[in-house]
Amino acid sequence: MKPAAATGKGRGLLMKREVWLTGGLLFFMMGLSSIAGGTVLVGSVGALLDAVESANNGGDKTILIADGTYDLSGVALFITVDGVTVRSASGNRSGVVLDSHYVEAGTTGIFRIVSSSVTIADLTLKRPYYHAIHISPAAGRSTENILIQNVHIIDPGEQAIKINPDDPYAATYTVNNSTIKNCLIELTDTGRTQLTSDYPCYTGGIDGHWAGNWTVQDNVIRGFWCSDALSEHGIHFWNNSSNIVVERNRIIDCDRGIGFGLGEQGNSGGIIRNNMIYHGPDHGYSDVGISLESTPDAQVYNNTVFHVHAYPAIEYRFAATTGALIANNLTNRDIWQRDGASGTESRNLTAAQASWFVNAVAGDLHLASAVSGVIDQGMALTGLTDDFDKEKRPQGRGIELGADEVLSGAFPGTLSWLMLLLGK
C-alpha cells in the first residue's frame, strides 16, 4: 500500500535526409561516436540510422541516443540482427523524443523488429503513422526475448505496440518469451483526431497475435477511446496467443481494459492479476474492464476495477472459455458469465464505492481506509505473493480483495493484526 535500419528501398531516401535533432546540443558534427564495449553514441537522425544499419551488419549493437528531439518523419529503425539495444544515453525517457509526425513512408513502426534479444528502453516515441513498435519474425525462425522498458508512447496512428506472427492465419513463426514493463502508453485528445486507419477507432495500447509467454507489467495505459466507435483494448492478446501474464498495470479511460481472446479467435491460459482499471463517464462506446473470450484455463484475480459507466467490470464469454478462475477481485460493477462460458467465481466483491479509494478519477485505486468487506477477505492462490506495489501478501490475517494489500498499521486508528493477537 502506497499513499496517495529501414528497407533497402527506403535507405537511399533516408540518407538524403539532413535532419538534425532539435532542442538540444549537437553531440558531434558527424553526430556519431563509437565508444568502448560495443557501444555507439549518436546525436542526429542520420547517425542513428547509420548506427542501426551498422549493427545489422556486425557493428556495435548498443546504441545510445543523446537527449533531443529527432524528426523521423516516417522513417523506420529496422532491426534485423539479434542482441541490439537502443536507449537514451541519459536513461531519461523524456530526454529523447523520436517523432514520426504521422508520416507514412512504407513502414509500419518507428521501430520494426524481426530479430531476437532486442531491447528498446528509456525513450519517447511520438505520432507513428501505424505503430510505435512493431515486432514480427523474419522468415525461417521465431522471435524471442524482446524487452520494451521505460518507453513513453504518445498518440499512435493505430496500436502502440503490435505483435504479429509470420502469417496471421496459419503461423509457423511467432514472437515469444518477451516483456513490456514500466511504460506509459497514451492517446491524447489531439491524437484521437489523427487516427490513420480507415476503420473507425482502430487503435489500442498493446495488441498481440500468436504471442506466447509474454509478461506485461507495471505500465500505465490511458486514453484509448473514441466518441464514434469502440476502441481496441489497452492490453490485448488473442488469435492463438498463450500463457500471458498481465500484472500491476494501471489502465485509465480505455474503452476496453485488458482482454484475452476476441470472439472465436481465442487465447489459452494466462494470468491477469493486481491491475487497477478505471473508466470515467461513458464516451458512447465504453465496454468491459477485463474480458476472457474463447480462452480456456485463464485466471483473473485480485484486480480492482472501477467504472463510472454501467458496463460490467469483468466478463468471461463463449463455450471455448472453460476452467476460468475469477477470484478476489474488487469492483463496482458486475461480473458476467456469458455465451456458454464456464469457470469458478470466488471471493469477489462488486459493490465498491469511490470513497474507498485514494483517488478513483485519477486511476489511483489504492485503498483509502480499512474497508471491512475488503480487508483479509481474499483466498490464498498459487502465484499470489504480492500486490500492485510489489508488497508482500498477506500483511495481516488474510489477503485483501483487489490489487492493493494494506500494510499493517497503514491507517491511523487501525490496529494491526499483530496488535490484536497481543491484546494491545
Coordinates of C-alpha atoms in Angstrom, one line a residue:
M1 CA 0.0 0.0 0.0
K2 CA 1.5 3.3 -1.0
P3 CA 0.0 6.6 -0.4
A4 CA -1.8 8.7 -2.1
A5 CA 17.5 0.2 -40.3
A6 CA 14.9 0.8 -42.9
T7 CA 14.2 -1.2 -46.0
G8 CA 16.6 -1.2 -48.9
K9 CA 14.2 0.8 -51.0
G10 CA 14.0 3.4 -48.2
R11 CA 17.6 3.6 -47.4
G12 CA 18.6 5.8 -50.2
L13 CA 15.8 8.2 -49.3
L14 CA 16.9 8.1 -45.7
M15 CA 20.5 9.1 -46.5
K16 CA 19.2 12.1 -48.4
R17 CA 17.6 13.4 -45.3
E18 CA 19.7 16.0 -43.4
V19 CA 17.5 16.2 -40.4
W20 CA 19.2 17.0 -37.1
L21 CA 18.0 16.9 -33.6
T22 CA 16.3 20.0 -32.2
G23 CA 16.1 21.3 -28.7
G24 CA 19.5 20.0 -27.6
L25 CA 23.2 20.2 -28.1
L26 CA 24.6 18.5 -31.2
F27 CA 27.0 15.9 -29.9
F28 CA 29.4 15.9 -32.8
M29 CA 29.4 17.4 -36.2
M30 CA 29.0 14.0 -37.7
G31 CA 26.6 13.0 -34.9
L32 CA 28.1 9.6 -34.2
S33 CA 30.9 8.4 -31.9
S34 CA 32.0 4.9 -31.2
I35 CA 32.8 4.3 -27.5
A36 CA 34.2 1.3 -25.6
G37 CA 32.4 -2.0 -25.2
G38 CA 30.5 -2.4 -28.5
T39 CA 28.5 0.8 -27.8
V40 CA 27.9 3.8 -30.1
L41 CA 26.7 7.2 -29.1
V42 CA 24.6 9.1 -31.7
G43 CA 23.3 12.7 -31.8
S44 CA 21.5 13.0 -35.2
V45 CA 18.9 11.2 -37.2
G46 CA 21.5 10.3 -39.9
A47 CA 23.8 9.0 -37.2
L48 CA 21.0 7.0 -35.6
L49 CA 20.1 5.4 -39.0
D50 CA 23.8 4.6 -39.7
A51 CA 24.2 3.0 -36.2
V52 CA 21.2 0.7 -36.8
E53 CA 22.5 -0.3 -40.2
S54 CA 25.9 -0.9 -38.8
A55 CA 24.5 -3.1 -36.0
N56 CA 22.6 -5.1 -38.6
N57 CA 25.9 -5.7 -40.4
G58 CA 28.0 -6.7 -37.4
G59 CA 28.9 -3.4 -35.9
D60 CA 28.3 -2.0 -32.4
K61 CA 25.0 -3.4 -31.0
T62 CA 24.3 -1.0 -28.2
I63 CA 23.1 2.4 -29.5
L64 CA 22.8 5.3 -27.1
I65 CA 20.9 8.4 -28.2
A66 CA 21.8 11.8 -26.9
D67 CA 19.0 13.9 -25.5
G68 CA 17.0 15.8 -28.0
T69 CA 14.0 15.6 -30.4
Y70 CA 14.6 13.6 -33.6
D71 CA 12.3 14.2 -36.6
L72 CA 12.0 10.8 -38.2
S73 CA 9.1 11.7 -40.5
G74 CA 8.0 8.2 -41.2
V75 CA 11.5 6.6 -41.3
A76 CA 11.7 3.3 -39.5
L77 CA 14.5 1.9 -37.4
F78 CA 14.6 -1.6 -38.8
I79 CA 16.4 -4.1 -36.6
T80 CA 17.3 -7.4 -38.2
V81 CA 20.0 -8.8 -36.1
D82 CA 19.9 -10.4 -32.6
G83 CA 21.2 -8.6 -29.5
V84 CA 20.6 -5.0 -30.3
T85 CA 19.8 -2.4 -27.6
V86 CA 18.6 1.1 -28.4
R87 CA 18.1 3.5 -25.5
S88 CA 18.7 7.1 -24.4
A89 CA 22.2 7.9 -23.1
S90 CA 20.8 9.7 -20.1
G91 CA 18.3 7.0 -19.1
N92 CA 15.6 9.7 -19.0
R93 CA 12.8 8.7 -21.4
S94 CA 11.5 12.2 -21.7
G95 CA 15.0 13.3 -22.8
V96 CA 15.0 11.6 -26.2
V97 CA 11.9 12.0 -28.4
L98 CA 11.6 10.2 -31.7
D99 CA 8.7 11.9 -33.6
S100 CA 7.3 10.4 -36.8
H101 CA 4.7 13.2 -37.4
Y102 CA 2.2 10.6 -38.8
V103 CA 4.2 10.4 -42.0
E104 CA 3.6 7.2 -43.9
A105 CA 6.7 6.1 -45.7
G106 CA 6.0 2.4 -46.4
T107 CA 7.0 1.3 -42.9
T108 CA 4.8 0.0 -40.1
G109 CA 6.5 1.4 -37.0
I110 CA 9.1 3.7 -35.6
F111 CA 10.9 0.5 -34.6
R112 CA 10.4 -2.5 -36.8
I113 CA 11.9 -5.6 -35.1
V114 CA 12.3 -9.0 -36.8
S115 CA 15.2 -10.4 -34.6
S116 CA 15.6 -11.7 -31.1
S117 CA 17.1 -10.4 -27.8
V118 CA 16.3 -6.7 -28.7
T119 CA 15.9 -4.0 -26.0
I120 CA 14.1 -0.7 -26.6
A121 CA 14.3 1.4 -23.5
D122 CA 14.3 4.9 -21.9
L123 CA 12.7 6.7 -25.0
T124 CA 9.7 8.7 -26.0
L125 CA 8.0 7.6 -29.3
K126 CA 5.5 10.0 -30.8
R127 CA 3.0 10.0 -33.6
P128 CA 3.8 6.9 -35.7
Y129 CA 1.6 6.5 -38.7
Y130 CA 0.9 2.9 -37.6
H131 CA 2.7 1.6 -34.6
A132 CA 5.5 2.9 -32.3
I133 CA 6.9 -0.6 -32.1
H134 CA 6.1 -3.5 -34.5
I135 CA 7.5 -6.9 -33.8
S136 CA 7.2 -9.9 -36.1
P137 CA 9.6 -12.7 -37.0
A138 CA 11.8 -12.8 -40.1
A139 CA 11.4 -15.7 -42.5
G140 CA 12.7 -19.0 -41.0
R141 CA 12.6 -18.5 -37.3
S142 CA 10.6 -17.2 -34.4
T143 CA 11.5 -14.0 -32.5
E144 CA 12.2 -14.2 -28.7
N145 CA 13.4 -12.2 -25.7
I146 CA 12.2 -8.7 -26.7
L147 CA 12.4 -6.2 -23.8
I148 CA 10.4 -2.9 -24.0
Q149 CA 11.1 -0.9 -20.9
N150 CA 10.5 2.6 -19.7
V151 CA 9.2 3.8 -23.0
H152 CA 6.6 6.6 -23.4
I153 CA 4.4 6.2 -26.4
I154 CA 2.2 9.1 -27.4
D155 CA -0.6 9.1 -30.0
P156 CA 0.0 6.1 -32.3
G157 CA -2.0 6.1 -35.5
E158 CA -3.1 2.6 -34.8
Q159 CA -1.9 0.3 -32.0
A160 CA 1.1 1.5 -29.9
I161 CA 2.8 -1.9 -29.8
K162 CA 1.9 -4.5 -32.4
I163 CA 3.0 -8.2 -32.2
N164 CA 2.4 -10.4 -35.2
P165 CA 3.4 -13.9 -36.4
D166 CA 4.7 -14.6 -39.9
D167 CA 1.2 -15.4 -41.1
P168 CA -1.8 -14.3 -39.0
Y169 CA -4.0 -17.2 -40.3
A170 CA -1.5 -20.1 -40.3
A171 CA 1.5 -19.1 -38.3
T172 CA 4.8 -21.0 -38.4
Y173 CA 7.0 -18.5 -36.6
T174 CA 5.8 -16.3 -33.8
V175 CA 7.1 -13.8 -31.1
N176 CA 7.5 -15.3 -27.7
N177 CA 9.1 -15.0 -24.2
S178 CA 9.2 -11.2 -24.0
T179 CA 8.4 -8.4 -21.7
I180 CA 6.8 -4.9 -21.7
K181 CA 7.3 -3.1 -18.4
N182 CA 7.4 0.4 -16.8
C183 CA 6.0 2.1 -19.9
L184 CA 3.5 4.9 -20.3
I185 CA 1.3 4.4 -23.4
E186 CA -1.3 7.1 -24.1
L187 CA -3.7 8.5 -26.7
T188 CA -4.4 12.2 -26.1
D189 CA -7.3 14.3 -27.2
T190 CA -5.2 15.7 -30.0
G191 CA -4.0 12.2 -31.1
R192 CA -7.6 11.0 -31.1
T193 CA -8.3 13.2 -34.0
Q194 CA -5.3 11.9 -36.0
L195 CA -6.0 8.2 -36.2
T196 CA -4.9 6.9 -39.5
S197 CA -6.9 3.7 -40.3
D198 CA -10.0 3.6 -42.5
Y199 CA -11.6 1.5 -39.7
P200 CA -13.1 3.8 -37.0
C201 CA -11.1 3.9 -33.8
Y202 CA -8.7 1.3 -34.9
T203 CA -6.3 2.0 -32.1
G204 CA -5.2 0.5 -28.8
G205 CA -2.3 0.0 -26.4
I206 CA -0.7 -3.4 -26.8
D207 CA -2.1 -5.9 -29.5
G208 CA -0.6 -9.4 -29.6
H209 CA -1.4 -12.2 -32.1
W210 CA 0.1 -15.7 -31.8
A211 CA 2.2 -14.4 -28.9
G212 CA 3.4 -16.9 -26.3
N213 CA 4.8 -16.3 -22.8
W214 CA 4.8 -12.6 -22.7
T215 CA 4.8 -10.6 -19.4
V216 CA 3.2 -7.1 -19.4
Q217 CA 3.8 -5.4 -16.0
D218 CA 3.9 -2.1 -14.2
N219 CA 2.7 0.0 -17.1
V220 CA 0.3 3.0 -17.3
I221 CA -2.0 2.9 -20.4
R222 CA -4.6 5.6 -20.8
G223 CA -7.0 7.4 -23.2
F224 CA -7.8 4.7 -25.8
W225 CA -11.4 5.6 -26.5
C226 CA -13.4 7.3 -29.3
S227 CA -16.7 9.0 -29.4
D228 CA -17.7 7.5 -32.8
A229 CA -16.6 3.8 -32.3
L230 CA -15.3 1.3 -29.9
S231 CA -11.5 1.3 -29.4
E232 CA -9.4 -1.8 -29.1
H233 CA -8.1 -2.8 -25.6
G234 CA -5.4 -1.2 -23.5
I235 CA -3.8 -4.6 -23.4
H236 CA -5.0 -7.4 -25.7
F237 CA -3.6 -10.9 -26.5
W238 CA -5.7 -13.1 -28.9
N239 CA -5.6 -15.1 -32.1
N240 CA -3.8 -18.1 -30.7
S241 CA -1.8 -16.3 -28.0
S242 CA -1.0 -18.3 -24.9
N243 CA 0.4 -18.1 -21.3
I244 CA 0.4 -14.3 -21.0
V245 CA 0.9 -12.6 -17.6
V246 CA -0.6 -9.1 -17.2
E247 CA 0.1 -7.7 -13.8
R248 CA 0.4 -4.5 -11.8
N249 CA -0.8 -2.2 -14.7
R250 CA -2.8 0.9 -14.3
I251 CA -5.4 1.4 -17.1
I252 CA -7.3 4.7 -17.3
D253 CA -10.2 5.6 -19.6
C254 CA -9.7 2.9 -22.1
D255 CA -12.9 1.6 -23.7
R256 CA -11.8 -2.0 -23.1
G257 CA -9.1 -2.6 -20.5
I258 CA -7.5 -6.0 -20.6
G259 CA -8.6 -8.7 -23.0
F260 CA -7.6 -12.3 -23.6
G261 CA -9.2 -13.6 -26.9
L262 CA -11.8 -12.0 -29.1
G263 CA -14.8 -13.8 -30.4
E264 CA -13.7 -17.2 -31.8
Q265 CA -10.0 -16.0 -32.1
G266 CA -9.0 -17.1 -28.7
N267 CA -6.1 -17.3 -26.2
S268 CA -5.0 -20.1 -24.0
G269 CA -4.2 -19.9 -20.3
G270 CA -2.6 -16.8 -18.7
I271 CA -3.0 -14.7 -15.7
I272 CA -4.5 -11.2 -15.2
R273 CA -3.7 -10.0 -11.6
N274 CA -3.1 -7.0 -9.4
N275 CA -4.2 -4.5 -12.0
M276 CA -6.1 -1.2 -11.4
I277 CA -8.6 -0.2 -14.1
Y278 CA -10.6 3.0 -14.0
H279 CA -13.1 4.4 -16.6
G280 CA -15.0 7.6 -16.2
P281 CA -18.3 8.5 -17.8
D282 CA -19.4 6.7 -21.0
H283 CA -17.9 8.3 -24.1
G284 CA -20.5 6.4 -26.2
Y285 CA -18.8 3.1 -26.7
S286 CA -17.4 2.2 -23.3
D287 CA -17.0 -1.5 -22.6
V288 CA -15.7 -4.1 -20.2
G289 CA -12.7 -3.7 -17.9
I290 CA -11.4 -7.3 -18.2
S291 CA -12.6 -9.9 -20.7
L292 CA -11.9 -13.5 -21.5
E293 CA -13.2 -14.7 -24.8
S294 CA -12.7 -18.2 -26.1
T295 CA -9.9 -18.5 -23.6
P296 CA -9.6 -21.8 -21.6
D297 CA -7.8 -22.0 -18.2
A298 CA -7.2 -18.3 -17.6
Q299 CA -7.0 -16.8 -14.1
V300 CA -8.3 -13.3 -13.3
Y301 CA -7.6 -12.4 -9.6
N302 CA -7.0 -9.5 -7.3
N303 CA -7.8 -6.8 -9.7
T304 CA -9.6 -3.5 -8.8
V305 CA -12.0 -2.2 -11.5
F306 CA -14.0 1.0 -11.0
H307 CA -16.3 2.2 -13.8
V308 CA -18.4 5.3 -13.7
H309 CA -20.3 3.9 -16.7
A310 CA -22.6 0.9 -16.3
Y311 CA -20.8 -1.8 -18.3
P312 CA -19.5 -4.9 -16.4
A313 CA -16.2 -4.9 -14.7
I314 CA -15.3 -8.5 -15.8
E315 CA -16.7 -10.8 -18.4
Y316 CA -16.0 -14.4 -19.5
R317 CA -17.6 -15.5 -22.7
F318 CA -18.2 -18.3 -25.2
A319 CA -18.1 -22.1 -24.8
A320 CA -14.4 -22.3 -25.5
T321 CA -13.8 -20.4 -22.3
T322 CA -13.6 -23.2 -19.8
G323 CA -11.8 -23.6 -16.4
A324 CA -11.7 -19.8 -15.8
L325 CA -10.9 -18.7 -12.3
I326 CA -12.3 -15.3 -11.3
A327 CA -11.3 -14.6 -7.7
N328 CA -10.5 -11.9 -5.1
N329 CA -11.5 -9.1 -7.5
L330 CA -12.8 -5.7 -6.1
T331 CA -15.2 -3.9 -8.5
N332 CA -18.2 -1.6 -8.5
R333 CA -19.8 -3.3 -11.5
D334 CA -21.0 -6.9 -12.1
I335 CA -19.0 -9.9 -13.2
W336 CA -20.8 -11.6 -16.2
Q337 CA -20.6 -15.2 -17.3
R338 CA -21.9 -15.1 -20.9
D339 CA -22.5 -17.2 -24.1
G340 CA -21.8 -20.6 -22.6
A341 CA -18.5 -19.9 -20.8
S342 CA -17.7 -21.8 -17.6
G343 CA -15.5 -21.3 -14.7
T344 CA -15.3 -20.6 -10.9
E345 CA -16.1 -17.3 -9.2
S346 CA -14.9 -16.9 -5.6
R347 CA -14.5 -14.1 -3.1
N348 CA -15.3 -11.2 -5.5
L349 CA -16.9 -8.0 -4.2
T350 CA -18.8 -6.0 -6.8
A351 CA -20.1 -3.1 -4.6
A352 CA -17.1 -0.9 -4.3
Q353 CA -17.6 2.8 -3.6
A354 CA -15.4 5.7 -4.9
S355 CA -14.8 6.8 -1.3
W356 CA -13.0 3.5 -0.7
F357 CA -10.1 4.7 -2.9
V358 CA -7.3 7.3 -2.7
N359 CA -8.3 9.0 -6.0
A360 CA -10.5 6.9 -8.2
V361 CA -10.9 9.5 -11.0
A362 CA -7.1 9.6 -11.4
G363 CA -6.9 5.8 -11.5
D364 CA -5.4 5.6 -8.1
L365 CA -7.4 2.7 -6.7
H366 CA -5.3 2.1 -3.6
L367 CA -7.5 1.7 -0.5
A368 CA -8.0 4.9 1.4
S369 CA -9.3 3.2 4.5
A370 CA -9.6 -0.3 6.1
V371 CA -12.9 -1.3 4.4
S372 CA -14.2 -4.3 6.5
G373 CA -15.5 -6.2 3.5
V374 CA -12.2 -6.0 1.7
I375 CA -9.5 -6.4 4.4
D376 CA -8.5 -10.1 4.9
Q377 CA -11.4 -11.4 2.8
G378 CA -9.5 -13.0 -0.1
M379 CA -8.4 -16.5 -0.7
A380 CA -4.8 -17.8 -1.0
L381 CA -3.9 -18.6 -4.5
T382 CA -0.8 -20.2 -6.0
G383 CA 1.3 -17.3 -7.6
L384 CA -0.4 -14.6 -5.4
T385 CA 2.6 -13.4 -3.4
D386 CA 2.5 -9.6 -3.8
D387 CA 0.2 -6.7 -4.7
F388 CA 0.1 -3.8 -7.2
D389 CA 3.1 -2.2 -5.4
K390 CA 5.1 -5.4 -5.2
E391 CA 4.4 -5.5 -1.5
K392 CA 4.1 -8.9 0.1
R393 CA 0.7 -10.7 0.6
P394 CA -0.7 -11.2 3.1
Q395 CA 0.1 -8.4 5.5
G396 CA -2.5 -9.4 8.1
R397 CA -4.6 -12.4 8.9
G398 CA -5.6 -12.8 5.3
I399 CA -5.4 -11.4 1.8
E400 CA -7.1 -8.2 0.8
L401 CA -9.5 -8.2 -2.2
G402 CA -8.4 -6.2 -5.2
A403 CA -5.0 -5.0 -6.2
D404 CA -3.9 -3.3 -3.0
E405 CA -2.6 -5.1 0.1
V406 CA -2.7 -2.8 3.1
L407 CA 0.4 -2.6 5.2
S408 CA -0.1 -3.4 8.9
G409 CA -0.8 -0.1 10.7
A410 CA -1.1 1.9 7.4
F411 CA -4.3 3.7 8.5
P412 CA -4.3 5.8 11.6
G413 CA -6.5 4.3 14.3
T414 CA -6.4 0.9 12.7
L415 CA -4.9 -1.9 14.8
S416 CA -2.6 -4.3 13.1
W417 CA -3.2 -8.0 13.3
L418 CA -0.2 -8.4 15.5
M419 CA -1.5 -5.9 18.0
L420 CA -4.8 -7.7 18.0
L421 CA -3.0 -11.0 18.7
L422 CA -1.0 -9.5 21.5
G423 CA -4.1 -8.0 23.0
K424 CA -2.8 -4.4 22.7

